[in-house]
Amino acid sequence: MQRTRFGEMACSIARTMDVIGEPWSPLILRDVYVGIARFDQLQEDLGISRKVLAERLKWLVEQGVLERREYSTKPPRHEYALTPKGTELVELLMVMVRWGDRWTAGEAGPPVLYRHHACGRIAHVELHCSECGEPMGPADIDVLPGPGADVPVPSS
């Protein structure tokens, strides 16, 4: 079955989904972020088929999210590392973690905790305005057409 391509849409959400919308991709990025970077390690941790993993890794490298680095020449072996573009996607994953911890963790609680380097405390991601620093959520913004819009954005 052919995967729907959203990359041509004038929508940043659709374009992002074009890169990481396949369900294994965010999990691969998560693993690489925490240091599981070699093919066999990824395959074992995720329980994904070798064929699907190879396809996903190739796609993520082509998209500039991961880079492939040789760590052995005999035999040739590679590991994967986040690019700056991939590191920014981890920020998106951190927002997904907050949502998942709140709405899907159940009584057991979050499976992973995050300690902030600056203060040493267990924390979660919060969205703030890049201009004024105030909290920023869906109720705090207006959606306006941007320079890349091909159609007007409906008013809310």
mmCIF file with all atom_site columns, C-alpha atoms in Angstrom, residues 63-138:
data_model
loop_
_atom_site.group_PDB
_atom_site.id
_atom_site.type_symbol
_atom_site.label_atom_id
_atom_site.label_alt_id
_atom_site.label_comp_id
_atom_site.label_asym_id
_atom_site.label_entity_id
_atom_site.label_seq_id
_atom_site.pdbx_PDB_ins_code
_atom_site.Cartn_x
_atom_site.Cartn_y
_atom_site.Cartn_z
_atom_site.occupancy
_atom_site.B_iso_or_equiv
_atom_site.pdbx_formal_charge
_atom_site.auth_seq_id
_atom_site.auth_comp_id
_atom_site.auth_asym_id
_atom_site.auth_atom_id
_atom_site.pdbx_PDB_model_num
ATOM 1  C CA . GLN A 1 63  ? 14.931 13.670 5.015  1.00 0.00 ? 63  GLN A CA 1
ATOM 2  C CA . GLY A 1 64  ? 17.996 14.980 6.860  1.00 0.00 ? 64  GLY A CA 1
ATOM 3  C CA . VAL A 1 65  ? 16.689 13.944 10.282 1.00 0.00 ? 65  VAL A CA 1
ATOM 4  C CA . LEU A 1 66  ? 19.295 11.240 10.910 1.00 0.00 ? 66  LEU A CA 1
ATOM 5  C CA . GLU A 1 67  ? 22.795 10.786 9.624  1.00 0.00 ? 67  GLU A CA 1
ATOM 6  C CA . ARG A 1 68  ? 24.497 7.468  9.058  1.00 0.00 ? 68  ARG A CA 1
ATOM 7  C CA . ARG A 1 69  ? 28.003 7.171  10.522 1.00 0.00 ? 69  ARG A CA 1
ATOM 8  C CA . GLU A 1 70  ? 30.454 4.350  9.949  1.00 0.00 ? 70  GLU A CA 1
ATOM 9  C CA . TYR A 1 71  ? 31.811 2.914  13.198 1.00 0.00 ? 71  TYR A CA 1
ATOM 10 C CA . SER A 1 72  ? 33.569 -0.137 11.732 1.00 0.00 ? 72  SER A CA 1
ATOM 11 C CA . THR A 1 73  ? 35.248 -0.661 8.383  1.00 0.00 ? 73  THR A CA 1
ATOM 12 C CA . LYS A 1 74  ? 35.780 -4.437 8.582  1.00 0.00 ? 74  LYS A CA 1
ATOM 13 C CA . PRO A 1 75  ? 33.044 -5.377 8.274  1.00 0.00 ? 75  PRO A CA 1
ATOM 14 C CA . PRO A 1 76  ? 31.411 -2.069 7.348  1.00 0.00 ? 76  PRO A CA 1
ATOM 15 C CA . ARG A 1 77  ? 28.965 -1.130 10.110 1.00 0.00 ? 77  ARG A CA 1
ATOM 16 C CA . HIS A 1 78  ? 26.991 2.042  10.682 1.00 0.00 ? 78  HIS A CA 1
ATOM 17 C CA . GLU A 1 79  ? 25.173 3.773  13.472 1.00 0.00 ? 79  GLU A CA 1
ATOM 18 C CA . TYR A 1 80  ? 22.714 6.626  13.354 1.00 0.00 ? 80  TYR A CA 1
ATOM 19 C CA . ALA A 1 81  ? 22.821 10.074 14.929 1.00 0.00 ? 81  ALA A CA 1
ATOM 20 C CA . LEU A 1 82  ? 20.355 12.918 15.093 1.00 0.00 ? 82  LEU A CA 1
ATOM 21 C CA . THR A 1 83  ? 21.094 15.890 12.869 1.00 0.00 ? 83  THR A CA 1
ATOM 22 C CA . PRO A 1 84  ? 20.179 19.388 14.092 1.00 0.00 ? 84  PRO A CA 1
ATOM 23 C CA . LYS A 1 85  ? 16.894 18.924 12.204 1.00 0.00 ? 85  LYS A CA 1
ATOM 24 C CA . GLY A 1 86  ? 16.338 15.628 14.048 1.00 0.00 ? 86  GLY A CA 1
ATOM 25 C CA . THR A 1 87  ? 17.207 17.158 17.411 1.00 0.00 ? 87  THR A CA 1
ATOM 26 C CA . GLU A 1 88  ? 14.458 19.731 16.882 1.00 0.00 ? 88  GLU A CA 1
ATOM 27 C CA . LEU A 1 89  ? 12.029 16.882 16.199 1.00 0.00 ? 89  LEU A CA 1
ATOM 28 C CA . VAL A 1 90  ? 12.883 15.491 19.645 1.00 0.00 ? 90  VAL A CA 1
ATOM 29 C CA . GLU A 1 91  ? 11.357 18.698 21.027 1.00 0.00 ? 91  GLU A CA 1
ATOM 30 C CA . LEU A 1 92  ? 8.116  17.714 19.284 1.00 0.00 ? 92  LEU A CA 1
ATOM 31 C CA . LEU A 1 93  ? 8.385  14.246 20.810 1.00 0.00 ? 93  LEU A CA 1
ATOM 32 C CA . MET A 1 94  ? 8.775  15.831 24.264 1.00 0.00 ? 94  MET A CA 1
ATOM 33 C CA . VAL A 1 95  ? 5.449  17.610 23.780 1.00 0.00 ? 95  VAL A CA 1
ATOM 34 C CA . MET A 1 96  ? 3.909  14.277 22.758 1.00 0.00 ? 96  MET A CA 1
ATOM 35 C CA . VAL A 1 97  ? 5.344  12.731 25.942 1.00 0.00 ? 97  VAL A CA 1
ATOM 36 C CA . ARG A 1 98  ? 3.615  15.338 28.083 1.00 0.00 ? 98  ARG A CA 1
ATOM 37 C CA . TRP A 1 99  ? 0.286  14.601 26.404 1.00 0.00 ? 99  TRP A CA 1
ATOM 38 C CA . GLY A 1 100 ? 0.804  10.829 26.672 1.00 0.00 ? 100 GLY A CA 1
ATOM 39 C CA . ASP A 1 101 ? 1.802  11.076 30.339 1.00 0.00 ? 101 ASP A CA 1
ATOM 40 C CA . ARG A 1 102 ? -1.345 13.050 31.111 1.00 0.00 ? 102 ARG A CA 1
ATOM 41 C CA . TRP A 1 103 ? -3.884 11.138 29.035 1.00 0.00 ? 103 TRP A CA 1
ATOM 42 C CA . THR A 1 104 ? -2.562 7.587  28.552 1.00 0.00 ? 104 THR A CA 1
ATOM 43 C CA . ALA A 1 105 ? -0.189 6.688  31.407 1.00 0.00 ? 105 ALA A CA 1
ATOM 44 C CA . GLY A 1 106 ? -2.943 5.377  33.667 1.00 0.00 ? 106 GLY A CA 1
ATOM 45 C CA . GLU A 1 107 ? -2.448 4.557  37.339 1.00 0.00 ? 107 GLU A CA 1
ATOM 46 C CA . ALA A 1 108 ? 1.109  3.307  36.787 1.00 0.00 ? 108 ALA A CA 1
ATOM 47 C CA . GLY A 1 109 ? 2.192  6.820  35.865 1.00 0.00 ? 109 GLY A CA 1
ATOM 48 C CA . PRO A 1 110 ? 4.713  7.970  33.268 1.00 0.00 ? 110 PRO A CA 1
ATOM 49 C CA . PRO A 1 111 ? 7.131  5.299  32.021 1.00 0.00 ? 111 PRO A CA 1
ATOM 50 C CA . VAL A 1 112 ? 9.994  7.838  31.797 1.00 0.00 ? 112 VAL A CA 1
ATOM 51 C CA . LEU A 1 113 ? 10.874 10.953 33.780 1.00 0.00 ? 113 LEU A CA 1
ATOM 52 C CA . TYR A 1 114 ? 12.883 13.943 32.556 1.00 0.00 ? 114 TYR A CA 1
ATOM 53 C CA . ARG A 1 115 ? 15.381 15.742 34.784 1.00 0.00 ? 115 ARG A CA 1
ATOM 54 C CA . HIS A 1 116 ? 16.159 19.291 33.674 1.00 0.00 ? 116 HIS A CA 1
ATOM 55 C CA . HIS A 1 117 ? 19.911 19.988 33.582 1.00 0.00 ? 117 HIS A CA 1
ATOM 56 C CA . ALA A 1 118 ? 19.582 23.634 34.649 1.00 0.00 ? 118 ALA A CA 1
ATOM 57 C CA . CYS A 1 119 ? 17.679 23.026 37.899 1.00 0.00 ? 119 CYS A CA 1
ATOM 58 C CA . GLY A 1 120 ? 18.117 19.299 38.497 1.00 0.00 ? 120 GLY A CA 1
ATOM 59 C CA . ARG A 1 121 ? 14.384 18.761 38.985 1.00 0.00 ? 121 ARG A CA 1
ATOM 60 C CA . ILE A 1 122 ? 11.998 16.340 37.318 1.00 0.00 ? 122 ILE A CA 1
ATOM 61 C CA . ALA A 1 123 ? 9.989  18.427 34.851 1.00 0.00 ? 123 ALA A CA 1
ATOM 62 C CA . HIS A 1 124 ? 7.879  18.368 31.711 1.00 0.00 ? 124 HIS A CA 1
ATOM 63 C CA . VAL A 1 125 ? 7.799  20.509 28.608 1.00 0.00 ? 125 VAL A CA 1
ATOM 64 C CA . GLU A 1 126 ? 5.618  23.602 28.552 1.00 0.00 ? 126 GLU A CA 1
ATOM 65 C CA . LEU A 1 127 ? 4.931  25.799 25.541 1.00 0.00 ? 127 LEU A CA 1
ATOM 66 C CA . HIS A 1 128 ? 5.824  29.461 25.849 1.00 0.00 ? 128 HIS A CA 1
ATOM 67 C CA . CYS A 1 129 ? 5.713  32.376 23.418 1.00 0.00 ? 129 CYS A CA 1
ATOM 68 C CA . SER A 1 130 ? 9.074  32.953 21.734 1.00 0.00 ? 130 SER A CA 1
ATOM 69 C CA . GLU A 1 131 ? 8.502  36.716 21.879 1.00 0.00 ? 131 GLU A CA 1
ATOM 70 C CA . CYS A 1 132 ? 7.233  37.452 25.399 1.00 0.00 ? 132 CYS A CA 1
ATOM 71 C CA . GLY A 1 133 ? 7.802  34.210 27.326 1.00 0.00 ? 133 GLY A CA 1
ATOM 72 C CA . GLU A 1 134 ? 4.167  33.877 28.419 1.00 0.00 ? 134 GLU A CA 1
ATOM 73 C CA . PRO A 1 135 ? 2.472  30.445 28.323 1.00 0.00 ? 135 PRO A CA 1
ATOM 74 C CA . MET A 1 136 ? 1.123  29.663 24.877 1.00 0.00 ? 136 MET A CA 1
ATOM 75 C CA . GLY A 1 137 ? -1.670 27.193 24.159 1.00 0.00 ? 137 GLY A CA 1
ATOM 76 C CA . PRO A 1 138 ? -4.439 26.845 21.596 1.00 0.00 ? 138 PRO A CA 1
#
